Coordinates of C-alpha atoms in Angstrom, one line a residue:
M55 CA 19.8 26.6 2.8
A56 CA 19.8 29.7 5.0
E57 CA 17.6 31.5 2.5
Q58 CA 15.1 28.6 2.6
E59 CA 15.1 28.6 6.4
G60 CA 14.3 32.3 6.4
L61 CA 11.1 31.6 4.5
G62 CA 9.9 29.6 7.5
Y63 CA 9.4 26.3 5.7
E64 CA 10.3 23.2 7.8
R65 CA 12.8 20.8 6.3
L66 CA 13.6 17.2 6.8
G67 CA 17.1 15.7 7.2
A68 CA 19.8 16.0 4.6
P69 CA 19.2 14.0 1.4
K70 CA 21.0 10.7 1.5
L71 CA 18.7 7.9 0.3
S72 CA 19.7 5.8 -2.7
L73 CA 17.8 4.1 -5.5
I74 CA 17.7 0.9 -3.4
D75 CA 16.2 2.7 -0.4
C76 CA 13.4 4.2 -2.6
I77 CA 12.6 0.8 -4.2
A78 CA 12.5 -0.7 -0.7
Q79 CA 9.9 2.0 0.3
S80 CA 7.5 1.2 -2.6
V81 CA 8.0 -2.6 -2.5
G82 CA 7.7 -2.5 1.3
F83 CA 4.4 -0.7 1.2
I84 CA 3.0 -3.0 -1.5
G85 CA 3.7 -6.1 0.5
P86 CA 3.9 -8.7 -2.2
V87 CA 4.0 -11.7 0.1
F88 CA 1.1 -10.5 2.2
S89 CA -1.0 -9.8 -0.9
S90 CA 0.0 -13.2 -2.4
A91 CA -1.2 -14.9 0.7
F92 CA -4.5 -13.1 1.3
V93 CA -5.5 -10.9 -1.7
I94 CA -4.8 -13.0 -4.8
P95 CA -7.9 -15.2 -3.8
L96 CA -9.9 -12.0 -4.4
I97 CA -8.6 -11.9 -7.9
V98 CA -9.5 -15.5 -8.5
G99 CA -12.9 -14.7 -7.2
V100 CA -13.1 -17.2 -4.3
I101 CA -13.6 -14.6 -1.5
S102 CA -14.9 -11.6 -3.5
A103 CA -18.3 -10.1 -2.5
T104 CA -19.6 -10.6 -6.0
G105 CA -18.4 -14.2 -6.3
K106 CA -16.9 -13.2 -9.6
G107 CA -13.3 -13.3 -10.6
A108 CA -10.7 -14.5 -13.0
G109 CA -10.6 -18.1 -11.8
G110 CA -7.9 -20.1 -13.5
A111 CA -7.0 -17.0 -15.6
A112 CA -5.9 -15.0 -12.5
P113 CA -2.4 -14.6 -14.0
L114 CA -4.0 -12.9 -17.0
A115 CA -5.9 -10.5 -14.8
V116 CA -2.7 -9.7 -12.8
L117 CA -0.8 -9.0 -16.1
I118 CA -3.5 -6.6 -17.3
A119 CA -3.6 -4.9 -13.9
A120 CA 0.2 -4.6 -14.0
I121 CA 0.1 -2.8 -17.4
G122 CA -2.5 -0.4 -16.0
I123 CA -0.4 0.3 -12.9
F124 CA 2.7 0.8 -15.0
A125 CA 0.7 3.6 -16.8
L126 CA 0.0 5.2 -13.4
G127 CA 3.6 4.8 -12.6
W128 CA 4.5 6.6 -15.7
I129 CA 2.4 9.6 -14.6
V130 CA 4.0 9.6 -11.2
A131 CA 7.5 9.4 -12.7
T132 CA 6.7 12.3 -15.0
Y133 CA 5.7 14.5 -12.0
A134 CA 8.5 13.2 -9.9
K135 CA 11.1 14.5 -12.3
R136 CA 9.8 18.0 -11.7
V137 CA 8.6 18.0 -8.1
H138 CA 10.8 16.8 -5.2
A139 CA 8.6 17.5 -2.2
A140 CA 7.5 15.0 0.5
G141 CA 3.8 15.6 -0.4
S142 CA 3.9 13.2 -3.4
L143 CA 0.4 12.8 -5.0
Y144 CA -0.9 15.7 -2.9
D145 CA 1.6 18.0 -4.6
Y146 CA 0.9 16.5 -8.0
V147 CA -2.9 17.0 -7.8
T148 CA -2.4 20.5 -6.5
K149 CA -0.2 21.4 -9.5
S150 CA -2.7 20.1 -12.0
L151 CA -6.2 20.7 -10.4
G152 CA -5.5 23.5 -8.1
G153 CA -5.0 24.0 -4.3
N154 CA -8.6 23.3 -3.2
V155 CA -8.8 19.9 -4.9
G156 CA -5.2 19.2 -4.0
T157 CA -5.8 19.8 -0.3
A158 CA -8.9 17.6 -0.4
S159 CA -6.9 14.9 -2.2
G160 CA -4.2 15.2 0.4
W161 CA -6.6 14.7 3.2
L162 CA -8.1 11.7 1.5
Y163 CA -4.8 10.1 0.4
Y164 CA -3.0 10.4 3.7
S165 CA -6.1 9.4 5.7
G166 CA -6.0 6.3 3.6
T167 CA -2.4 5.5 4.3
I168 CA -3.0 6.1 8.0
A169 CA -6.0 3.8 8.0
L170 CA -4.0 1.1 6.2
T171 CA -1.2 1.5 8.8
A172 CA -3.4 1.4 11.9
G173 CA -5.6 -1.4 10.5
L174 CA -2.6 -3.5 9.7
I175 CA -1.1 -3.1 13.1
V176 CA -4.4 -4.3 14.7
L177 CA -4.3 -7.3 12.3
M178 CA -0.7 -8.1 13.2
G179 CA -1.5 -8.2 16.9
G180 CA -4.4 -10.6 16.4
Y181 CA -2.5 -12.6 13.8
L182 CA 0.5 -13.1 16.2
H183 CA -1.8 -14.0 19.1
D184 CA -3.9 -16.5 17.2
T185 CA -1.0 -18.1 15.2
L186 CA 1.1 -18.7 18.3
D187 CA -2.0 -20.0 20.1
A188 CA -2.8 -22.4 17.3
E189 CA 0.7 -23.6 16.6
F190 CA 2.2 -23.7 20.1
Q191 CA -0.8 -23.3 22.4
H192 CA 0.9 -20.3 23.9
P193 CA 0.2 -16.8 22.5
I194 CA 2.7 -15.2 25.1
M195 CA 0.6 -12.1 25.5
A196 CA -2.7 -10.6 24.4
G197 CA -3.3 -9.5 20.8
W198 CA -3.7 -5.8 21.8
L199 CA -0.4 -5.9 23.6
W200 CA 1.4 -7.3 20.6
S201 CA -0.1 -4.4 18.6
V202 CA 1.2 -1.9 21.1
V203 CA 4.7 -3.4 21.0
I204 CA 4.7 -3.2 17.2
T205 CA 3.4 0.4 17.3
L206 CA 6.2 1.4 19.7
G207 CA 8.8 -0.4 17.6
I208 CA 7.7 1.4 14.4
F209 CA 7.7 4.7 16.3
L210 CA 11.4 4.1 17.2
I211 CA 12.3 3.1 13.7
L212 CA 10.6 6.2 12.2
F213 CA 12.2 8.5 14.8
L214 CA 15.7 7.3 14.4
G215 CA 15.9 8.1 10.7
V216 CA 14.4 7.3 7.3
Q217 CA 17.4 5.3 6.2
I218 CA 16.8 2.9 9.1
S219 CA 13.2 2.6 8.0
T220 CA 14.0 1.8 4.4
R221 CA 16.8 -0.7 5.3
V222 CA 14.5 -2.5 7.7
Q223 CA 11.9 -2.7 5.0
L224 CA 14.5 -3.9 2.5
T225 CA 15.7 -6.7 4.8
L226 CA 12.2 -7.9 5.7
A227 CA 10.9 -7.7 2.1
L228 CA 13.9 -9.5 0.7
I229 CA 13.8 -12.3 3.2
S230 CA 10.0 -12.9 2.8
M231 CA 10.0 -12.6 -1.0
A232 CA 13.1 -14.8 -1.4
V233 CA 11.6 -17.6 0.7
V234 CA 8.2 -17.5 -0.9
L235 CA 9.6 -17.2 -4.4
A236 CA 11.8 -20.2 -3.8
F237 CA 8.8 -22.2 -2.7
F238 CA 6.8 -21.1 -5.7
L239 CA 9.5 -22.2 -8.1
Y240 CA 9.7 -25.6 -6.2
V241 CA 6.0 -26.1 -6.7
I242 CA 6.3 -25.3 -10.4
A243 CA 9.2 -27.9 -10.6
K244 CA 7.1 -30.5 -8.7
L245 CA 4.1 -30.0 -11.1
G246 CA 6.3 -31.0 -14.0
S247 CA 4.1 -32.0 -17.0
Q248 CA 1.0 -30.7 -15.2
N249 CA 2.1 -27.1 -15.8
D250 CA 0.0 -25.3 -18.3
V251 CA 1.0 -21.6 -18.7
A252 CA -1.2 -21.2 -21.7
K253 CA -4.3 -22.1 -19.7
A254 CA -3.4 -19.5 -17.1
F255 CA -3.5 -16.8 -19.7
N256 CA -6.6 -18.0 -21.5
P257 CA -9.8 -16.1 -20.7
S258 CA -11.8 -19.3 -21.0
S259 CA -10.2 -20.5 -17.8
S260 CA -12.4 -18.0 -16.0
P261 CA -15.9 -19.3 -15.3
D262 CA -17.2 -16.0 -16.5
G263 CA -14.9 -15.6 -19.4
W264 CA -13.6 -12.0 -20.1
A265 CA -16.2 -10.6 -17.7
G266 CA -14.6 -12.6 -14.9
V267 CA -11.1 -11.6 -16.0
L268 CA -12.1 -7.9 -15.9
F269 CA -13.5 -8.4 -12.4
G270 CA -10.1 -9.9 -11.5
V271 CA -8.4 -6.9 -12.9
L272 CA -10.5 -4.5 -10.8
Y273 CA -9.4 -6.4 -7.7
G274 CA -5.9 -6.8 -9.1
V275 CA -5.3 -3.1 -8.7
L276 CA -5.4 -3.5 -5.0
I277 CA -2.3 -5.7 -4.8
F278 CA -0.3 -2.8 -6.3
V279 CA -1.6 -0.1 -4.0
G280 CA 1.4 1.9 -2.6
F281 CA 3.6 1.5 -5.7
E282 CA 4.0 5.3 -5.8
T283 CA 5.1 5.9 -2.2
A284 CA 8.8 6.2 -3.0
A285 CA 7.9 9.7 -4.2
N286 CA 7.2 10.7 -0.6
L287 CA 11.0 10.3 0.0
A288 CA 12.0 12.9 -2.6
E289 CA 13.3 15.4 -0.1
E290 CA 15.4 12.8 1.5
T291 CA 16.8 11.3 -1.7
A292 CA 20.2 12.3 -3.0
E293 CA 19.2 12.4 -6.6
P294 CA 15.4 12.6 -6.7
K295 CA 15.1 13.7 -10.3
R296 CA 16.7 10.4 -11.4
Q297 CA 16.1 8.0 -8.5
I298 CA 12.4 8.5 -7.7
P299 CA 11.0 7.9 -11.3
R300 CA 13.3 4.8 -11.6
A301 CA 12.3 3.5 -8.2
V302 CA 8.5 3.8 -8.9
L303 CA 8.7 2.0 -12.3
I304 CA 11.3 -0.6 -11.2
S305 CA 9.1 -1.4 -8.2
V306 CA 6.1 -2.0 -10.4
V307 CA 8.1 -4.4 -12.6
I308 CA 9.6 -6.3 -9.7
V309 CA 6.3 -6.8 -8.0
A310 CA 4.4 -7.6 -11.2
V311 CA 6.8 -10.5 -12.0
F312 CA 6.5 -11.8 -8.4
Y313 CA 2.7 -11.6 -8.6
L314 CA 2.5 -13.3 -12.0
I315 CA 4.5 -16.3 -10.5
A316 CA 2.3 -16.2 -7.4
A317 CA -1.0 -16.1 -9.2
Y318 CA 0.1 -18.9 -11.5
V319 CA 1.2 -21.2 -8.7
E320 CA -1.9 -20.5 -6.7
V321 CA -4.1 -21.8 -9.5
A322 CA -1.8 -24.4 -11.1
G323 CA -0.9 -25.8 -7.7
F324 CA -4.5 -26.8 -7.3
G325 CA -4.7 -28.2 -10.8
F326 CA -6.8 -25.3 -12.0
D327 CA -9.6 -26.9 -10.0
L328 CA -11.8 -24.1 -8.8
K329 CA -13.4 -26.3 -6.1
A330 CA -10.0 -27.1 -4.7
I331 CA -9.0 -23.5 -4.8
Y332 CA -12.3 -22.5 -3.1
S333 CA -11.6 -25.0 -0.3
A334 CA -8.3 -23.2 0.4
A335 CA -9.8 -19.7 -0.1
A336 CA -8.8 -18.3 3.2
A337 CA -5.1 -18.9 2.6
P338 CA -4.0 -20.8 -0.5
L339 CA -0.3 -20.1 0.2
F340 CA -0.5 -22.0 3.5
A341 CA -2.6 -24.8 1.9
L342 CA 0.1 -25.3 -0.8
A343 CA 2.8 -25.3 1.9
S344 CA 1.0 -27.9 3.9
P345 CA 2.2 -31.6 4.1
T346 CA 1.6 -33.8 1.1
S347 CA -0.8 -35.9 3.1
A348 CA -3.0 -32.8 3.3
G349 CA -2.7 -32.2 -0.5
G350 CA 0.1 -29.7 -0.3
F351 CA 3.7 -29.6 -1.4
G352 CA 5.5 -29.0 1.9
S353 CA 5.3 -29.8 5.6
T354 CA 4.1 -28.5 8.9
T355 CA 7.5 -26.9 9.4
L356 CA 7.1 -25.1 6.0
V357 CA 3.7 -23.8 7.0
R358 CA 5.2 -22.3 10.1
V359 CA 8.0 -20.7 8.0
M360 CA 5.4 -19.3 5.6
E361 CA 3.4 -17.9 8.6
L362 CA 6.7 -16.2 9.8
V363 CA 7.6 -14.7 6.4
V364 CA 4.1 -13.4 5.9
L365 CA 4.4 -11.7 9.3
L366 CA 7.8 -10.2 8.3
D367 CA 6.2 -8.8 5.1
M368 CA 3.3 -7.4 7.1
I369 CA 5.8 -5.5 9.3
A370 CA 7.5 -4.2 6.1
V371 CA 4.1 -3.0 4.9
A372 CA 3.3 -1.3 8.2
I373 CA 6.7 0.5 8.2
G374 CA 6.2 1.6 4.5
A375 CA 2.7 2.9 5.2
S376 CA 4.0 4.7 8.3
V377 CA 6.8 6.4 6.4
S378 CA 4.4 7.5 3.6
S379 CA 1.9 8.7 6.1
T380 CA 4.3 10.7 8.2
R381 CA 5.9 12.4 5.2
G382 CA 2.5 13.3 3.8
V383 CA 1.2 14.7 7.1
F384 CA 4.4 16.7 7.5
A385 CA 4.2 18.1 4.0
M386 CA 0.5 19.2 4.4
A387 CA 1.2 20.7 7.8
R388 CA 4.2 22.6 6.4
D389 CA 1.8 24.1 3.8
R390 CA -0.7 24.8 6.6
R391 CA -3.3 22.4 5.2
L392 CA -3.1 20.7 8.6
P393 CA -2.2 22.1 12.0
S394 CA 1.4 23.5 11.9
A395 CA 2.4 21.5 15.0
L396 CA 2.4 18.4 12.8
A397 CA 5.3 19.8 10.8
G398 CA 7.7 19.6 13.7
V399 CA 11.0 18.1 12.9
S400 CA 13.5 16.3 15.2
A401 CA 16.5 18.6 15.5
R402 CA 18.8 15.6 16.0
Y403 CA 17.6 13.1 13.4
G404 CA 15.8 15.3 10.9
T405 CA 12.7 13.2 11.0
P406 CA 9.0 14.5 11.1
L407 CA 8.5 14.1 14.8
G408 CA 5.1 15.9 14.9
A409 CA 3.7 13.6 12.2
I410 CA 5.2 10.5 13.8
A411 CA 3.6 11.3 17.1
F412 CA 0.3 11.9 15.4
L413 CA 0.4 8.6 13.6
T414 CA 1.3 6.8 16.8
V415 CA -1.7 8.2 18.6
I416 CA -4.0 7.1 15.7
D417 CA -2.5 3.6 15.9
L418 CA -3.1 3.4 19.6
L419 CA -6.7 4.6 19.2
F420 CA -7.3 1.8 16.6
I421 CA -5.9 -0.7 19.1
A422 CA -8.1 0.6 21.8
A423 CA -11.2 0.5 19.6
N424 CA -10.5 -3.1 18.6
E425 CA -10.2 -4.1 22.3
W426 CA -13.0 -2.1 23.9
W427 CA -15.5 -1.4 21.0
P428 CA -16.3 -4.9 19.8
S429 CA -19.3 -3.8 17.7
L430 CA -17.2 -1.4 15.6
F431 CA -17.2 -2.6 12.0
A432 CA -18.1 -6.1 13.3
L433 CA -18.4 -8.9 10.7
P434 CA -20.4 -12.1 11.1
P435 CA -18.7 -15.1 12.9
P436 CA -16.2 -16.7 12.7
N437 CA -14.4 -13.4 11.6
P438 CA -12.5 -12.0 14.7
H439 CA -13.0 -8.3 15.4
Y440 CA -9.3 -7.5 14.6
F441 CA -10.0 -8.8 11.1
A442 CA -13.1 -6.7 10.8
I443 CA -11.1 -3.6 11.8
F444 CA -8.5 -4.4 9.1
S445 CA -11.1 -5.2 6.5
W446 CA -12.7 -1.8 6.9
A447 CA -9.4 0.0 7.2
S448 CA -8.0 -1.7 4.1
T449 CA -11.1 -1.0 2.1
Y450 CA -11.1 2.6 3.1
G451 CA -7.4 3.0 2.5
A452 CA -7.4 1.3 -0.9
F453 CA -10.5 3.2 -2.0
A454 CA -9.0 6.5 -0.9
L455 CA -5.7 5.9 -2.8
V456 CA -7.4 4.8 -6.0
V457 CA -9.6 7.9 -6.0
V458 CA -6.5 10.0 -5.8
Y459 CA -4.9 7.9 -8.6
A460 CA -8.0 8.9 -10.7
L461 CA -7.6 12.6 -9.9
M462 CA -3.9 12.5 -10.7
S463 CA -4.6 10.8 -14.0
L464 CA -7.3 13.4 -14.8
G465 CA -5.1 16.3 -13.9
S466 CA -2.2 14.9 -16.0
L467 CA -4.3 15.4 -19.1
R468 CA -3.7 19.1 -18.6
G469 CA 0.0 18.4 -18.9
V470 CA 2.9 18.6 -16.5
E471 CA 4.3 22.1 -16.3
G472 CA 2.7 22.8 -19.7
K473 CA 4.1 19.7 -21.3
L474 CA 1.6 17.2 -22.7
T475 CA 3.1 14.3 -24.6
A476 CA 1.4 11.4 -26.4
G477 CA 2.9 9.0 -23.9
L478 CA 1.4 11.0 -21.0
V479 CA -2.0 11.2 -22.7
L480 CA -2.0 7.4 -23.2
A481 CA -0.9 6.8 -19.6
A482 CA -3.6 9.1 -18.3
I483 CA -6.3 7.4 -20.3
V484 CA -5.2 3.9 -19.2
G485 CA -4.7 5.1 -15.6
L486 CA -8.0 6.8 -15.4
A487 CA -9.9 3.8 -16.8
L488 CA -8.1 1.4 -14.4
S489 CA -8.7 3.7 -11.4
L490 CA -12.4 4.1 -12.2
G491 CA -12.8 0.4 -12.6
A492 CA -11.1 -0.2 -9.3
I493 CA -13.4 2.3 -7.6
F494 CA -16.4 0.3 -9.0
G495 CA -14.9 -3.0 -7.8
A496 CA -14.4 -1.5 -4.3
I497 CA -18.1 -0.7 -3.9
Y498 CA -20.0 -3.3 -6.0
K499 CA -21.9 -5.7 -3.8
V500 CA -19.5 -5.1 -0.8
P501 CA -21.3 -6.2 2.4
S502 CA -22.0 -4.0 5.4
P503 CA -20.3 -2.4 7.3
T504 CA -17.3 -2.5 5.0
K505 CA -19.4 -1.0 2.2
L506 CA -19.6 2.2 4.2
A507 CA -15.9 2.9 3.8
P508 CA -16.3 4.8 0.5
Y509 CA -18.9 7.1 2.2
Y510 CA -16.3 7.9 4.9
C511 CA -13.9 8.7 2.1
L512 CA -16.4 11.1 0.5
A513 CA -16.9 12.8 3.9
V514 CA -13.1 13.2 4.4
F515 CA -12.8 14.6 0.9
V516 CA -15.6 17.2 1.5
I517 CA -14.0 18.2 4.9
G518 CA -10.7 18.7 3.1
L519 CA -12.5 20.9 0.5
I520 CA -14.1 23.0 3.2
V521 CA -10.8 23.4 5.0
S522 CA -9.1 24.5 1.8
F523 CA -11.6 27.3 1.5
V524 CA -11.7 28.3 5.1
A525 CA -8.0 28.1 5.9
K526 CA -6.1 29.1 2.7
G527 CA -2.7 27.9 4.1
R528 CA 0.3 29.2 2.3
E529 CA 2.1 28.6 -0.9
P530 CA 3.1 24.9 -1.1
A531 CA 6.8 24.2 -0.3
S532 CA 7.0 22.4 -3.6
Q533 CA 6.5 25.8 -5.3
A534 CA 8.1 28.1 -2.7
L535 CA 11.4 26.3 -2.4
P536 CA 13.4 26.2 -5.6
D537 CA 15.2 23.0 -4.8
L538 CA 11.9 21.1 -4.6
R539 CA 10.8 21.8 -8.1
S540 CA 11.9 22.4 -11.7
G541 CA 14.2 19.5 -11.8
A542 CA 16.6 20.7 -9.2
A543 CA 18.0 18.4 -6.6
P544 CA 17.7 19.2 -2.9
T545 CA 20.8 20.8 -1.4
S546 CA 22.1 20.2 2.1

């Protein structure tokens, strides 16, 4: 360790995370409950900009998307066995496509995770305010103040240690997933003879047949975004060569099973009636949890429970996105692809203090913009501005990450450290096709101003390229430090 410190490379705290911690990071970032509540309708097609989707065949679209994501996960796992740095996909693209493209990809990828974090925090503040106001006629405090409280809470969690971050994510994700899964199984039991699994996996259940299913697949990629973020914890994991690849692939499988059940219930629960699904487009989960008198399977109390667990899962997503963002900013600053001050580490807790402070400032700027710049990314009524901010940020973030997935897949066709296996080639082809399709789905007929998000992504990528030529930085830590590469585990 003394030799490494002499090289002048900042290091995070001693490795101590387990497989469960790493799985919590990936699953926490994905946010399966949040996506089940608000993104699966996009796969069905009821709220997509194109009006096209998988309809009653949404579970089939989810299954195909999951297979494609597993292929991407295979690529990540292959790299993760050999590279144990906090930079994750930034390091992977750098190794395969060179430092310039790698730097630009890092700028794009981590600007995406930061946008997702800040946009979600703004959304949570508005969600808390409006939900409390609607349910109890008492929001307690303004939405922006809720967002500030959440931001400061996340800052504290990040600062005190990564194990606290992952354990909080694990707790929140487990509670929310367990409650919602139990409800989904209850609905399936109540449907009884009305269940029709075969119909859910029949392309003819989509109003547009296979074309609709494929549109559903393009949107289906979005519900898995963040599956790879366990790799950002490689430096802080006790056995990264074994645990990171396992965590990435296990997370994909766990979430895929949950999504298949969710997608099935959210179409079968409405009798595969697209008109009924369309009427509950904004939040089918809440519609299904509503009292039987309103056509649901639950009660007013159950709706409130669902609102709570969705909030818990949103918090888990925000923490997961924050952990990923701060590790990535730290890694790039350490390699001097960002200002070196952002690589500062807390002497007491071993956490990336410079990156955490940077992320907190960005979060507060988003909150201020939502409060005092009401025309920014505004959507037509009745959409509140906090939702418009989130809509833009989530589109930007998802697009940014998917573009980097495509670059990683393309780079893996050159092999990983000179090794190119048949499995890796197949995974790269599937991953590249899925990523390019998702890129198309993210820009096709998307309304303004959300449709401008990909252009902002292009601008950030170009800026990253320019920076890579002007400021060469130094040799990436993933190559300079022996314990971060070549299959070696970090040493304390």
